[in-house]
Amino acid sequence: MKSLPPTILLFLLLQNFLTAENWPAWRGKDATGSTGAGQYPSELNLQKNLQWKAPLPEKGCSTPIVWEDSILLTSPLEGQDAVLSFSLDGERKWQTTVGPERKGRHLNGSGSNPSVVTDGERLYALFKSGNLACLDFSGTILWQKDLSSYGKDTLYWDFGTSPILTSRHLIVALMRKGNSWLLAFEPKSGEVAWKKERNYRTPPECDHSYATPTLIEHEGKEAILVWGAERLSAHSAEDGEMHWVSTGFNPKQKKNWVVVGSQVVAGDVAVVPYGRGTHMKGIRMGGNGDVTESHLLWARTDTGCFVPSPAVAHGKVYVLRDRGEVHCIDPRTGKSHWEDAFPRASSSFYASPTVAGTKLYAPREDGVILIAEVDKGFEYLGAFDMGERVIASPVPIRDRILIRGERNLLCFGG
C-alpha cells in the first residue's frame, strides 16, 4: 500500500485531531454516521434526561453540525434561507439570512435540507434555492453564490445533497436531469476552482440523486466518491477528472429508481443502496476506467434502504430499512451478522441512523426515536416520543444526543 504524501497526511491528522470532539458535517467527521467513544444515553426521555430545548423559527430538515461550542443548522426564516448558531447550552447565538427561500415540496422535506459543513474556520451552507454561502463563526457572510446559474433544478422532490470539504476545496454535487455538475469552489473566495459535467441518459427519474459525495483516497491522493444516475464514480479532488466508474445498478432499466440514501465507505469497500430500498452492492474501490465487473464484491436483492443512509461502526455496516428492519452487514462479504427489527408502526424512517458508542439511534418520521444496543447483536432499548416530527439524523456530541425536530432543537444527556 502506498504511503500518503506528507501534505495530505498532515491535513488528515490535523483534521482527525480537530474533529475528535466535533461533528463537522452531515454524517460526522468521517462520513460514517457514527462515533466510537463516549457514554451515550439509553433513553431520550422528555421528562427524565432532556437537558434543554431551543425553539426553531420554522420547519427545516437539515441535520445539525457541531464545532467546539457552536451548534449550526439551516432553517427558513420569514421567507429567507438562514443559518442559525446555538451554544452547547441551547442559547441562540446568532441567525443570518442569505437570500430568498425556495420552499419544500415533500411533507418530510424543506428548502433547508442539506447540512452545514465546516473546516473550523468557515461555515458553508447550501439550500434548495441555490443559495450557497460562506460565513464565519460570528455569522458574518464572507461570500455567497447563486447556483441556479448552473441550470434549472429538475429534481422532483427537495434538494438534499450536502456540501463536503477536501483539503483544498468546497465540493457541491448537483445531480438531476440534463444539467448535473460536480463543482469545486475556493473556500476563501468562492471562486470556481473547477467544474465537471456528470450527465447520463437514464430511465425517468433515475438520474435524480439526493446523495452526498464522500471524500476517499485513490492511489495516495484525495478523491471524491459520487453516487447517482445509476453510477458510482470516483473523481480527482484536484480537477474532477474521473478515475473509475461502476455501473450495472439498473440492468432492467426500471423507471423511478431515484437515489436518496447515500453510499457509505468501510475500509476500501463502498456499500451502495439502490433499487428503492430493495438492493445493495459492495464495490471494492480503486482501479481505473470501468470497474463494474472487476471490483464487484457482492450484490444482494433481499435488503437495502431507500431514504435512510447506512451507518458504519465497529467494522460493520448498519442498514435501517424504511419500515424499521435493521441489518448488520459485513462490508467485504455482504453477509448479515444479524437481522432484526424495531417494533412496526404506520410511520416510516426517513432520517439516517446514528451509532454512538454501541447504541443505534433511529428517528421515525412521526418523531419517535427508537434505540437499540448493537454491540453484540440487537437489543431493543425503547421508543421515545419527541412530540414533533423528526427528519434530521441524531448528532452525538460529548456524551449527549442532539435531536432536530420540526419545531425545536433538543439535547439529551446520560
XYZ file of C-alpha atoms in Angstrom:
414
model
C 0.000 0.000 0.000
C 1.422 3.379 -0.994
C 2.014 5.913 1.740
C 0.158 9.201 1.653
C 2.044 12.339 0.584
C 3.194 14.347 3.639
C 0.867 17.297 2.946
C -2.250 15.120 2.755
C -1.140 13.056 5.763
C -0.660 16.247 7.794
C -4.093 17.524 6.728
C -5.807 14.273 7.672
C -4.006 14.021 11.017
C -4.844 17.633 11.826
C -8.477 17.170 10.838
C -8.723 13.994 12.910
C -7.324 15.819 15.942
C -9.551 18.854 15.490
C -12.720 16.882 14.831
C -12.297 14.266 17.558
C -14.882 16.041 19.732
C -16.815 17.671 16.898
C -19.388 16.720 14.268
C -18.351 18.961 11.356
C -20.522 17.588 8.557
C -23.786 15.801 7.850
C -22.601 12.275 8.794
C -19.769 13.319 11.093
C -16.053 13.768 10.605
C -15.533 10.631 8.502
C -18.990 10.344 6.881
C -19.835 7.132 8.753
C -22.739 8.394 10.840
C -21.042 7.091 13.966
C -18.728 7.879 16.831
C -16.873 5.170 18.669
C -16.199 6.743 22.032
C -18.451 8.023 24.789
C -21.219 7.064 27.192
C -24.417 7.916 25.368
C -27.924 7.752 26.869
C -30.050 4.618 26.721
C -33.197 6.724 26.645
C -34.271 10.078 25.244
C -36.973 10.930 27.738
C -38.502 14.405 27.734
C -39.225 14.132 31.470
C -36.029 12.426 32.651
C -32.931 13.397 30.695
C -33.821 16.339 28.464
C -31.109 18.913 29.189
C -32.593 21.728 27.126
C -34.955 22.562 24.281
C -34.474 25.525 21.941
C -37.249 26.730 19.616
C -36.582 26.889 15.875
C -38.142 29.584 13.671
C -39.705 27.348 11.012
C -39.615 23.837 9.580
C -36.221 22.758 8.271
C -34.792 19.263 7.894
C -31.004 19.659 7.908
C -29.034 17.653 10.447
C -27.120 19.990 12.795
C -23.335 20.044 12.920
C -21.162 20.869 15.926
C -17.813 22.631 16.151
C -16.388 23.345 19.593
C -19.093 25.387 21.377
C -21.290 26.014 18.323
C -24.262 24.033 17.012
C -25.035 25.066 13.436
C -28.042 24.361 11.256
C -30.098 25.828 8.434
C -33.729 26.910 8.513
C -36.286 29.056 6.729
C -36.767 32.434 8.389
C -39.607 34.686 7.231
C -39.210 33.728 3.583
C -35.405 33.696 3.663
C -32.799 30.946 3.828
C -30.967 31.242 7.135
C -28.053 29.795 9.092
C -28.510 29.571 12.876
C -25.942 29.112 15.611
C -26.650 27.825 19.124
C -24.369 27.308 22.089
C -23.996 23.867 23.638
C -26.352 25.130 26.339
C -29.087 25.779 23.805
C -28.831 29.565 23.670
C -29.219 31.071 20.221
C -26.006 32.947 19.416
C -26.974 34.422 16.034
C -29.009 33.939 12.879
C -28.050 35.134 9.402
C -30.222 35.208 6.285
C -28.540 34.536 2.945
C -31.267 35.001 0.322
C -34.856 34.186 -0.645
C -36.164 30.771 0.362
C -37.493 28.198 -2.085
C -39.996 26.193 -0.075
C -40.022 22.437 0.264
C -42.467 20.230 -1.606
C -42.432 16.954 0.329
C -44.125 16.539 3.715
C -40.765 15.381 5.058
C -38.691 17.920 3.176
C -37.897 21.620 3.193
C -35.839 24.219 1.398
C -33.221 23.680 4.120
C -32.328 20.001 3.776
C -28.514 19.995 3.294
C -26.345 20.223 6.394
C -23.789 22.929 7.015
C -20.141 21.840 6.714
C -17.155 23.453 8.411
C -13.364 23.322 8.411
C -13.243 25.007 11.802
C -12.605 28.440 10.303
C -15.539 28.968 7.972
C -19.059 27.581 7.558
C -20.634 26.618 4.247
C -24.385 26.340 3.752
C -26.382 25.258 0.696
C -30.128 25.469 0.096
C -32.767 24.236 -2.355
C -32.986 27.798 -3.713
C -29.420 27.529 -4.995
C -28.133 29.905 -2.343
C -24.592 28.899 -1.347
C -22.991 30.941 1.421
C -19.744 31.025 3.359
C -19.870 32.546 6.848
C -17.544 32.948 9.778
C -18.366 31.799 13.299
C -19.868 35.165 14.179
C -22.469 34.814 11.425
C -20.883 37.297 9.014
C -21.258 36.375 5.340
C -17.830 36.137 3.693
C -19.091 35.290 0.215
C -22.145 33.823 -1.463
C -23.174 32.337 -4.808
C -26.393 31.587 -6.656
C -26.125 28.061 -8.056
C -29.314 28.437 -10.075
C -26.958 29.759 -12.763
C -25.945 26.124 -13.354
C -29.365 25.270 -14.716
C -32.887 24.585 -13.583
C -33.388 22.335 -10.598
C -35.365 19.470 -12.137
C -35.405 17.276 -9.022
C -38.912 16.045 -8.366
C -38.516 16.428 -4.603
C -36.462 18.730 -2.396
C -32.713 19.114 -2.882
C -30.876 17.233 -0.145
C -27.222 16.830 -1.145
C -24.900 18.331 1.472
C -21.629 20.055 0.534
C -18.337 18.435 1.586
C -14.775 19.658 2.041
C -11.493 18.348 0.699
C -8.125 19.665 1.896
C -8.324 22.350 -0.810
C -11.900 22.868 -1.973
C -15.575 23.033 -1.127
C -17.399 20.410 -3.210
C -21.023 20.613 -4.341
C -22.819 17.951 -6.399
C -25.904 18.861 -8.423
C -27.421 15.651 -9.799
C -30.607 15.978 -11.821
C -31.875 15.540 -15.366
C -29.806 17.201 -18.070
C -27.661 19.602 -16.058
C -25.711 17.632 -13.478
C -22.468 19.086 -12.173
C -19.644 18.371 -9.783
C -18.361 21.767 -8.631
C -15.290 22.803 -6.634
C -15.028 26.225 -5.007
C -12.095 28.015 -3.420
C -13.059 28.088 0.276
C -11.759 31.590 0.981
C -13.071 33.400 -2.096
C -15.896 31.306 -3.528
C -14.257 31.321 -6.941
C -14.875 28.209 -9.032
C -11.747 26.030 -8.978
C -13.141 23.502 -11.450
C -16.436 22.090 -12.701
C -17.276 18.801 -14.370
C -20.463 17.756 -16.078
C -21.950 14.452 -14.956
C -24.834 13.812 -17.328
C -26.059 10.379 -18.411
C -29.106 9.037 -20.215
C -31.270 7.000 -17.816
C -34.909 5.937 -17.434
C -37.195 8.627 -15.957
C -36.061 9.961 -12.552
C -33.103 7.569 -12.374
C -30.737 10.497 -12.969
C -32.075 12.279 -9.873
C -29.833 11.900 -6.827
C -30.140 13.293 -3.314
C -26.978 11.539 -2.101
C -23.951 13.319 -0.659
C -20.436 12.664 -2.042
C -17.760 11.077 0.149
C -14.102 12.051 0.461
C -11.937 8.984 -0.225
C -8.389 8.123 -1.287
C -7.301 6.984 -4.750
C -3.680 5.997 -5.313
C -2.493 8.082 -2.388
C -4.431 11.199 -3.295
C -7.778 12.645 -2.302
C -10.740 11.671 -4.444
C -14.479 12.278 -4.402
C -16.939 9.376 -4.480
C -20.236 10.243 -6.177
C -23.412 8.129 -6.383
C -26.146 8.994 -8.863
C -27.533 8.340 -12.356
C -27.001 4.578 -11.912
C -23.261 5.109 -11.500
C -20.796 5.107 -8.638
C -17.779 7.136 -9.718
C -14.540 8.374 -8.175
C -13.155 11.743 -9.245
C -9.878 13.521 -8.657
C -10.194 16.139 -5.922
C -7.696 18.285 -7.821
C -9.600 18.703 -11.087
C -12.710 16.499 -11.068
C -11.448 14.040 -13.664
C -12.993 10.594 -13.262
C -10.696 7.813 -12.039
C -13.145 4.929 -12.205
C -16.823 4.123 -12.534
C -19.053 1.193 -11.578
C -22.357 0.684 -13.397
C -24.941 -2.090 -13.709
C -27.262 -0.850 -10.964
C -30.387 -0.995 -13.114
C -29.975 -3.758 -15.717
C -33.715 -3.965 -16.443
C -33.894 -0.185 -16.898
C -36.713 0.304 -14.421
C -38.235 3.749 -14.027
C -38.070 5.890 -10.898
C -35.046 4.215 -9.328
C -34.063 7.552 -7.836
C -31.080 7.739 -5.450
C -31.984 9.014 -1.981
C -29.829 7.182 0.561
C -26.101 7.819 0.252
C -23.286 5.330 -0.202
C -21.027 4.553 2.759
C -17.364 3.594 2.862
C -15.972 0.860 5.111
C -12.243 0.438 4.591
C -11.702 0.047 0.856
C -15.305 -1.011 0.193
C -18.165 1.219 -0.910
C -21.574 -0.104 0.115
C -24.277 1.225 -2.183
C -28.050 1.056 -1.564
C -30.216 1.197 -4.677
C -33.434 -0.028 -6.254
C -35.717 1.995 -3.946
C -34.639 0.084 -0.862
C -34.506 -3.435 -2.265
C -30.894 -3.865 -3.410
C -27.332 -3.331 -2.170
C -23.864 -3.820 -3.613
C -20.374 -3.910 -2.188
C -17.740 -2.472 -4.513
C -14.003 -2.571 -3.915
C -12.749 0.920 -4.549
C -9.778 1.530 -6.805
C -8.690 0.727 -10.325
C -9.164 2.857 -13.391
C -11.861 3.138 -16.012
C -14.866 0.828 -15.917
C -14.567 -1.429 -12.854
C -18.141 -2.747 -12.936
C -17.165 -6.409 -13.173
C -13.628 -6.414 -11.800
C -14.398 -4.702 -8.486
C -17.846 -6.040 -7.582
C -17.556 -7.932 -4.289
C -21.190 -8.830 -3.678
C -24.771 -7.964 -4.509
C -27.976 -8.513 -2.567
C -31.592 -8.245 -3.633
C -33.138 -9.016 -0.241
C -32.130 -5.919 1.695
C -31.432 -2.236 1.278
C -32.550 1.204 2.362
C -34.360 3.808 0.288
C -34.298 7.082 2.245
C -32.047 6.474 5.285
C -28.337 6.085 4.564
C -26.432 3.249 6.260
C -24.051 3.844 9.160
C -20.603 2.311 9.587
C -19.264 1.378 13.021
C -17.035 -1.319 14.520
C -16.116 -2.512 11.004
C -19.758 -3.260 10.216
C -22.456 -1.607 8.126
C -25.801 -0.923 9.802
C -28.740 -0.734 7.416
C -32.002 0.772 8.638
C -34.793 -0.080 6.246
C -37.727 2.254 5.759
C -40.088 0.114 7.856
C -37.711 -0.417 10.774
C -35.788 -3.581 9.931
C -32.126 -3.366 10.925
C -29.474 -5.460 9.184
C -25.849 -5.605 10.346
C -23.710 -6.455 7.322
C -20.093 -7.439 6.750
C -18.891 -4.902 4.153
C -16.480 -7.303 2.450
C -18.819 -10.267 2.030
C -22.256 -8.672 2.150
C -23.409 -11.345 4.583
C -25.521 -10.378 7.565
C -24.047 -10.732 11.032
C -27.627 -10.419 12.250
C -31.029 -9.131 11.173
C -33.678 -7.755 13.497
C -36.312 -5.033 13.610
C -37.773 -2.227 15.657
C -41.491 -2.544 16.508
C -43.633 -1.787 13.461
C -45.772 1.327 13.215
C -47.685 3.123 10.497
C -44.902 5.709 10.123
C -41.651 5.157 8.218
C -37.995 6.040 8.773
C -36.610 8.994 6.814
C -33.660 10.102 8.961
C -30.408 8.186 8.716
C -29.479 6.175 11.811
C -26.626 7.208 14.076
C -24.390 4.833 16.024
C -22.950 6.411 19.178
C -20.697 4.130 21.162
C -22.594 0.844 20.966
C -26.083 2.301 20.603
C -28.037 2.851 17.412
C -30.478 5.782 17.338
C -33.203 5.713 14.691
C -35.739 8.555 14.369
C -39.086 7.705 12.826
C -40.852 10.394 10.797
C -43.572 10.795 13.440
C -40.966 11.926 15.967
C -40.431 8.675 17.843
C -36.745 7.864 18.407
C -36.008 4.150 18.708
C -32.812 2.953 20.359
C -31.024 -0.389 20.289
C -27.806 -1.749 21.721
C -25.893 -3.191 18.742
C -22.549 -4.225 20.231
C -23.218 -7.974 20.302
C -26.383 -8.248 18.292
C -29.621 -6.305 18.513
C -31.075 -5.433 21.910
C -34.096 -3.144 21.714
C -33.940 -0.465 24.421
C -37.086 1.544 23.833
C -39.026 4.177 21.900
C -39.184 7.827 22.897
C -41.652 10.354 21.511
C -40.321 13.863 20.845
C -43.814 15.275 20.371
C -42.986 16.599 16.903
C -41.855 15.208 13.559
C -38.158 14.341 13.189
C -36.456 14.031 9.796
C -32.885 15.050 10.687
C -30.382 12.495 11.974
C -29.311 12.372 15.641
C -25.981 14.016 16.440
C -23.761 12.508 19.170
C -21.563 15.059 20.884
C -19.650 14.650 24.159
C -21.969 12.052 25.680
C -25.068 13.949 24.609
C -27.512 13.437 21.754
C -28.909 16.320 19.725
C -32.288 15.880 18.039
C -33.505 18.402 15.494
C -37.287 18.312 15.401
C -39.690 20.216 13.204
C -40.144 22.948 15.835
C -37.322 22.538 18.348
C -33.696 21.565 18.831
C -33.403 19.162 21.769
C -30.423 17.951 23.784
C -30.411 14.780 25.904
C -27.778 13.652 28.409
C -26.956 10.495 30.273
